[in-house]
Short mmCIF file of C-alpha atoms and ligand atoms in Angstrom, two decimals:
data_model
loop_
_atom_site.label_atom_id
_atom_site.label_comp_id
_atom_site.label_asym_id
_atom_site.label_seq_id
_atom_site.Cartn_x
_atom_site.Cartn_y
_atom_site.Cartn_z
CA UNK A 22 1.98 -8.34 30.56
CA UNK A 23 3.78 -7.46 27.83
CA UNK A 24 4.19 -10.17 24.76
CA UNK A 25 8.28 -10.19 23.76
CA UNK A 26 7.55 -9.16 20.09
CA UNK A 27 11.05 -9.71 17.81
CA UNK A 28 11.17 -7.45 15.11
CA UNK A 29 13.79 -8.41 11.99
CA UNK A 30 14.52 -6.08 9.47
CA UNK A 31 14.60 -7.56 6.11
CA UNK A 32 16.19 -4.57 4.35
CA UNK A 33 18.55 -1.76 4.69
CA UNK A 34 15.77 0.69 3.48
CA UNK A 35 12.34 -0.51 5.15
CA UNK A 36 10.06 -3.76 6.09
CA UNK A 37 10.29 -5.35 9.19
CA UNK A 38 9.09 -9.35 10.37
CA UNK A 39 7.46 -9.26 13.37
CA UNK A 40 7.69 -12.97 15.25
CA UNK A 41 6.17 -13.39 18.23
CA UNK A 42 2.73 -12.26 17.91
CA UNK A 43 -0.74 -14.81 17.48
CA UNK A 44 -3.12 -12.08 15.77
CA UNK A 45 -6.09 -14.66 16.48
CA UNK A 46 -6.23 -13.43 19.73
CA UNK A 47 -6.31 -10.31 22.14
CA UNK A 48 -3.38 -8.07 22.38
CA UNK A 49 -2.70 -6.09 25.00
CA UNK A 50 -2.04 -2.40 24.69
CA UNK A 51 1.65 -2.56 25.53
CA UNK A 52 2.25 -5.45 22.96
CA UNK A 53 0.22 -3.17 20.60
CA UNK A 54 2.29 0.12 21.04
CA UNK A 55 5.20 -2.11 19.97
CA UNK A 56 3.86 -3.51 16.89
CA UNK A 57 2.75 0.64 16.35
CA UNK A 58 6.18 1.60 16.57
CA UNK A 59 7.47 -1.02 14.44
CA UNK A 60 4.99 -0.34 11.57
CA UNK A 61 6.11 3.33 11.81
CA UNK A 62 9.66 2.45 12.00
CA UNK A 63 10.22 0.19 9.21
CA UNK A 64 7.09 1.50 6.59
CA UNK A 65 5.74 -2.07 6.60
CA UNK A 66 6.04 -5.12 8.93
CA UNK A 67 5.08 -8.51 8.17
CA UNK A 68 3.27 -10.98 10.51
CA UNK A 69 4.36 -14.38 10.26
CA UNK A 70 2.37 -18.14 10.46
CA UNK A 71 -0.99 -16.29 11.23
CA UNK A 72 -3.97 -18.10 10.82
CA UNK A 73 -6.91 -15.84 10.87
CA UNK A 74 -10.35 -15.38 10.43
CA UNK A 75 -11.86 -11.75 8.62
CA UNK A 76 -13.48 -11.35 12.08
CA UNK A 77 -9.58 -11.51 13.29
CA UNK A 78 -8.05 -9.57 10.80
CA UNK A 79 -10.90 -6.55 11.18
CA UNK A 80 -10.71 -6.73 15.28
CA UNK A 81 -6.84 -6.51 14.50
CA UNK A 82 -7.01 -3.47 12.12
CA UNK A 83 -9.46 -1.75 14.13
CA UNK A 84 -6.86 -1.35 16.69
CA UNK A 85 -5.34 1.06 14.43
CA UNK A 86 -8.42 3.31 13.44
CA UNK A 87 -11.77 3.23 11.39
CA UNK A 88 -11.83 0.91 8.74
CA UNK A 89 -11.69 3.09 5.60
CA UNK A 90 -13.97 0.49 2.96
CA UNK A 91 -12.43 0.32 -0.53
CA UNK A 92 -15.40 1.42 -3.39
CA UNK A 93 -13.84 -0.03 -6.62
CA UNK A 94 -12.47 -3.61 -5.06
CA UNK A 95 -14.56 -6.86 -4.53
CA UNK A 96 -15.12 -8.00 -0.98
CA UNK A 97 -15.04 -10.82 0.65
CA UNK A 98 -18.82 -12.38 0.77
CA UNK A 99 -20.38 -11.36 4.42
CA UNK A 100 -17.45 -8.84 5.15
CA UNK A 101 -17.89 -5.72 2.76
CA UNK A 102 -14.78 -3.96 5.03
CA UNK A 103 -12.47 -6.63 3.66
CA UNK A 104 -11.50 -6.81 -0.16
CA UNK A 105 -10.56 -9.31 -2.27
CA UNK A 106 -7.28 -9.50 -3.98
CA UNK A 107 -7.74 -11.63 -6.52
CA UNK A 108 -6.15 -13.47 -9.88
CA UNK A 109 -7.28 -16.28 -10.98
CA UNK A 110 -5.91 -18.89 -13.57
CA UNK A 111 -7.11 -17.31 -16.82
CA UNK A 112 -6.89 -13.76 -15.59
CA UNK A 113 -3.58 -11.75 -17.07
CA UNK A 114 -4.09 -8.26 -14.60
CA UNK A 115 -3.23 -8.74 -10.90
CA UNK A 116 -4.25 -5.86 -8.72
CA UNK A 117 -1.63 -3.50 -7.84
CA UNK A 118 0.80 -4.37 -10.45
CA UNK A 119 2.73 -1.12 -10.90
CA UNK A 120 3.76 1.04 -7.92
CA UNK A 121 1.47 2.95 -6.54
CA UNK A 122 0.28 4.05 -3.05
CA UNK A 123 -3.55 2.70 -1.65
CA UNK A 124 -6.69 5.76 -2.21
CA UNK A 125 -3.92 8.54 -2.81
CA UNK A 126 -6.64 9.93 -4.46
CA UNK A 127 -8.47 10.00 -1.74
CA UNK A 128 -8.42 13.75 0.15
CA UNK A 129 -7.79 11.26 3.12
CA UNK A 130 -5.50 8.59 2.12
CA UNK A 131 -5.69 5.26 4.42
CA UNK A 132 -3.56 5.21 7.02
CA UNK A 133 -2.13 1.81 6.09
CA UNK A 134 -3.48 -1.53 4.43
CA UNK A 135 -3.05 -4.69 5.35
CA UNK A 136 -2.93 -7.56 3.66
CA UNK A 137 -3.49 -11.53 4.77
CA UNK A 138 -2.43 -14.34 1.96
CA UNK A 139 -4.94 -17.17 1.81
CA UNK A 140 -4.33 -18.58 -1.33
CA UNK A 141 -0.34 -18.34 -3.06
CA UNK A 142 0.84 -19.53 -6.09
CA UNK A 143 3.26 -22.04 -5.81
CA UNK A 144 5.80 -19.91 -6.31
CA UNK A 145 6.20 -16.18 -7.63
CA UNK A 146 3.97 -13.10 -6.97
CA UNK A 147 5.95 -11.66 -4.55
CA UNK A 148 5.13 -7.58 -3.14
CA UNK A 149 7.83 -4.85 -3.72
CA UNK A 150 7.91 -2.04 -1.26
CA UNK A 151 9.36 1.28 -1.48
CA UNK A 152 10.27 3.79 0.98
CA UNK A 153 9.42 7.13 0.58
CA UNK A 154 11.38 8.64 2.97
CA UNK A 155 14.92 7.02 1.31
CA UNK A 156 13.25 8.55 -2.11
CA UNK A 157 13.02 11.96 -0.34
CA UNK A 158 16.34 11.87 1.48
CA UNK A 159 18.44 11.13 -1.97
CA UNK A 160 17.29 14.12 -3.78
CA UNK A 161 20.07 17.06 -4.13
CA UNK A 162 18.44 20.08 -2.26
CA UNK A 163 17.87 22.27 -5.42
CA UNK A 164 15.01 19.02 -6.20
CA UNK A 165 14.12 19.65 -2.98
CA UNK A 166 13.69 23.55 -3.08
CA UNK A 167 11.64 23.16 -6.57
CA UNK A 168 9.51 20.33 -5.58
CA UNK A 169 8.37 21.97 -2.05
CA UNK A 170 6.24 24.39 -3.33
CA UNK A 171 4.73 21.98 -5.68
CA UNK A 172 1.31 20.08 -4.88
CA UNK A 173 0.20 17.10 -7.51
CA UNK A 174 -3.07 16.03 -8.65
CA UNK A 175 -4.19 12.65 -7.79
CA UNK A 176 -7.35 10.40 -9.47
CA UNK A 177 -8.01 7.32 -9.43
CA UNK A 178 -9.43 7.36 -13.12
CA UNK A 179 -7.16 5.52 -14.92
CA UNK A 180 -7.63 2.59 -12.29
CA UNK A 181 -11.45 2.65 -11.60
CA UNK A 182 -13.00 5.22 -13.62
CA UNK A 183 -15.70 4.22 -16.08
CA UNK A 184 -13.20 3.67 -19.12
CA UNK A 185 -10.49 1.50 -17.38
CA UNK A 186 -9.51 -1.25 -19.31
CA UNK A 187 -8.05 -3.97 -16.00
CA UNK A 188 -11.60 -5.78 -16.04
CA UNK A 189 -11.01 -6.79 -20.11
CA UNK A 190 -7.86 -8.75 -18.34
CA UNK A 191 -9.38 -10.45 -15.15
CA UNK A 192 -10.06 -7.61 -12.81
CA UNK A 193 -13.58 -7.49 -11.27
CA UNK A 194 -13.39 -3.37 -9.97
CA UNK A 195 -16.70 -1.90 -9.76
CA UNK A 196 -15.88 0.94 -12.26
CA UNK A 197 -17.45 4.30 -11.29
CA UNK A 198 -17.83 7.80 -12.25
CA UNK A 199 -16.94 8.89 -8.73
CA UNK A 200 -13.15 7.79 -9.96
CA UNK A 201 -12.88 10.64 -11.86
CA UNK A 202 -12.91 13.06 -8.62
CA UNK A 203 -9.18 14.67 -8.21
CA UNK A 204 -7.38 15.21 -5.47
CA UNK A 205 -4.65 17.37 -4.46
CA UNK A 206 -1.88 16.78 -2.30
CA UNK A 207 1.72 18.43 -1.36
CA UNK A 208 4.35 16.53 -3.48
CA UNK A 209 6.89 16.86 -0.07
CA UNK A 210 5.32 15.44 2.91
CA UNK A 211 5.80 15.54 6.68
CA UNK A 212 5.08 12.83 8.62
CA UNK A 213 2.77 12.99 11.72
CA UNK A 214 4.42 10.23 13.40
CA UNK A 215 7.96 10.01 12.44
CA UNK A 216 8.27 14.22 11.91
CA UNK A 217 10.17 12.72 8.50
CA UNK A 218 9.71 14.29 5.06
CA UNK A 219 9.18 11.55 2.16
CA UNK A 220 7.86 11.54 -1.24
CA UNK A 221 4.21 11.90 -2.19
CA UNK A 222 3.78 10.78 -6.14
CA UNK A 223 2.95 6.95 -7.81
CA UNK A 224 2.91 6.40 -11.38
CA UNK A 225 -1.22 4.53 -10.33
CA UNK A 226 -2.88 7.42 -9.12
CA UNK A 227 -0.61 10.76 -9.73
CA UNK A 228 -1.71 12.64 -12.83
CA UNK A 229 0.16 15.84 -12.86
CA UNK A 230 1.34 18.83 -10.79
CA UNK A 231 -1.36 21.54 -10.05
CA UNK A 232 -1.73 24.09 -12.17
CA UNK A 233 0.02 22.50 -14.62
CA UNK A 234 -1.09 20.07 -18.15
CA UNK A 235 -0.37 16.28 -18.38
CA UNK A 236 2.39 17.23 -20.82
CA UNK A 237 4.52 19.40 -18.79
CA UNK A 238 4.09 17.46 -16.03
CA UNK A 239 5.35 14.37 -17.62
CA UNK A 240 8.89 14.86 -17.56
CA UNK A 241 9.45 15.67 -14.18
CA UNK A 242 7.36 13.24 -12.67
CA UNK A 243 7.99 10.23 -14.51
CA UNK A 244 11.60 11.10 -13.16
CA UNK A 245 10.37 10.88 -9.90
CA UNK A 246 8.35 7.60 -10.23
CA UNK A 247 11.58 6.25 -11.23
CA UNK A 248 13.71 7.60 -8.85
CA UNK A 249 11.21 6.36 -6.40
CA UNK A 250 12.08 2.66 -7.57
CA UNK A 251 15.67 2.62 -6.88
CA UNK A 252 16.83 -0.80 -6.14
CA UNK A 253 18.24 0.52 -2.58
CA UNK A 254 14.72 1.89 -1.76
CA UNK A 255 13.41 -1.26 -1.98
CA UNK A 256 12.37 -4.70 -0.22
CA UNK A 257 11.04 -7.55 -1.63
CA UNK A 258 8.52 -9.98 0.31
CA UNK A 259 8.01 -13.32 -0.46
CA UNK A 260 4.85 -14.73 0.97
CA UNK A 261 4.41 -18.07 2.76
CA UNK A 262 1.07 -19.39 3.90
CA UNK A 263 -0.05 -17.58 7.22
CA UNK A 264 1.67 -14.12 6.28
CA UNK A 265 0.19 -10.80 6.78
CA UNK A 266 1.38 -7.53 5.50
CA UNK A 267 0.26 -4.19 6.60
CA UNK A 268 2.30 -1.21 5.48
CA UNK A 269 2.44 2.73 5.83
CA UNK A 270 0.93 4.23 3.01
CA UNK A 271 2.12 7.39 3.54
CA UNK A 272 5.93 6.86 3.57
CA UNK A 273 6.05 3.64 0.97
CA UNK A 274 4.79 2.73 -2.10
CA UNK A 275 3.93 -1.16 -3.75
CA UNK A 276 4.23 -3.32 -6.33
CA UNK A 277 2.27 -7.18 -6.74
CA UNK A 278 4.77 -8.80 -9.13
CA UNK A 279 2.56 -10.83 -11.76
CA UNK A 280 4.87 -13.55 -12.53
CA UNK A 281 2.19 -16.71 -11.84
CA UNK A 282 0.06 -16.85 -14.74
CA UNK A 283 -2.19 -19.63 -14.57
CA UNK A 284 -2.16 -19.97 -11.03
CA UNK A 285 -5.01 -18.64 -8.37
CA UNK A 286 -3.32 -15.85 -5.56
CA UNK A 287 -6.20 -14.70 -3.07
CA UNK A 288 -5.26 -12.28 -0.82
CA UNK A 289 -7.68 -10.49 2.16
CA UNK A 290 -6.86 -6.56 2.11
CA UNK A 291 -8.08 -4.17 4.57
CA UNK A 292 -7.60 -0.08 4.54
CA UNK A 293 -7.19 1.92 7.47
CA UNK A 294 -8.55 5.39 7.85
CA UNK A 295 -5.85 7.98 8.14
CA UNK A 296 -4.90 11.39 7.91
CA UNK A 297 -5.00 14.01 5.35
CA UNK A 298 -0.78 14.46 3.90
CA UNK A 299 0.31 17.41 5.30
CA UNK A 300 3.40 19.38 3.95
C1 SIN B 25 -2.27 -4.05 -3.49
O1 SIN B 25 -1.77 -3.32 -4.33
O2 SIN B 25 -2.90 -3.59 -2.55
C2 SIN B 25 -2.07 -5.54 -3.58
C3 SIN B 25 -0.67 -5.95 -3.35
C4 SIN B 25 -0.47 -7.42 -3.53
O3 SIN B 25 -1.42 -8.14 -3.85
O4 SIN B 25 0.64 -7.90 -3.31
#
């Protein structure tokens, strides 16, 4: 038997709340080909008054593929699939604080991430999302001819490589040479699921176009890292105890807004294996 999922959009661009749904237990195949086609329809959905254990939220995830395990992040003690997202009081960086998309410098970017709140300040640190596809769809079609042939390097260097600077501030990354490792990817997208074209740069892990320096690079892509943040592209989730995110991280990019200094947020992230971007 199906479960009657409800799914409530929360913005005109993307982000969904699913009700309906207790992720603690087993869900059938036709209530999870619903939640599928909500996740691909709105970019990110948002499970409500969950209460699960990291045995839960793994069985859930691996529903939708391979876990694909996080090397820079800290994990969760006895679970090294599930990482820690993690400020505490006297820490000024929060993790994902500008927008960015999860392992685009990966050749295989996850699928999607998902993240479970355990611990919230009392109020503030909200996540911004961003769809891709409403970035793509707004450019004027000379943007559009110029930036199809175009493919962008991708690192995560500045993030995790050995000289990042986050873990001065709070952040406990493991910092690694394998950081440095680029990445290429088309700057136009297709997606598999949707057959819909989006946007494939973030100001966290994009470092230039290929074939071309840093410095002629710049201009045109930190155009596009703005243009990606345009109010209307946006949602804004406020978390409550019990919510779960999990969001496309193909078609949408993120933002942790670190307005709670001096509180603790704890959050349980997992990534999902996915598929290489294709143009
Ligand atoms: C992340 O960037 O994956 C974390 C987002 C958040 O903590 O809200």
């Amino acid at each position: 038997m199906t479960r009657q999922i409800e799914v409530r959009p929360i913005s005109g661009a993307l982000g969904a709340e699913i009700h309906g749904l207790d992720l603690s237990g087993e869900l059938e195949n036709s209530t999870m080909a619903a939640v599928r086609q909500a996740f691909f329809d709105h970019g990110v959905v948002f499970f409500m008054d969950q209460q699960i254990t990291p045995e839960q939220q793994l069985g859930f995830a691996r529903r939708f593929g391979e876990i694909d395990v996080n090397r820079y992040f800290p994990t969760v003690d006895g679970y090294p699939e599930v990482a820690e997202v993690r400020k505490e009081p006297d820490d000024s960086y929060n993790i994902g604080g500008s927008w960015h998309t999860d392992h685009s410098y990966d050749a295989t970017p996850a699928l999607g991430s998902m993240l479970y709140a355990k611990t919230l300040p009392e109020r503030g640190g909200d996540t911004m999302f961003a769809s891709m596809y409403a970035a793509y769809d707004a450019l004027s079609s000379g943007m559009v001819d110029m930036l199809s042939g175009l493919r962008a390097v991708h690192s995560g260097a500045r993030a995790f490589g050995p000289k990042a600077t986050s873990n001065d501030r709070g952040a406990k990354f493991k910092l690694s040479e394998t950081a440095l490792a680029e990445v290429e990817h088309p700057v136009i997208c297709t997606h598999a699921e949707s057959g819909r074209k989006y946007l494939y740069v973030n100001r966290g892990f994009t470092l230039r176009f290929a074939n071309m320096t840093e410095d002629e690079s710049k201009p045109l892509l930190e155009f596009l890292f703005q243009h990606a943040a345009r109010p209307e592209f946006t949602c804004r989730f406020n978390w409550r105890p019990g919510a779960m995110a999990f969001w496309d991280n193909l078609c949408t990019q993120h933002f942790a807004v670190n307005d709670y200094h001096g509180q603790t947020r704890l959050m349980h992230r997992i990534t999902i294996q996915g598929r290489a971007p294709q143009a």
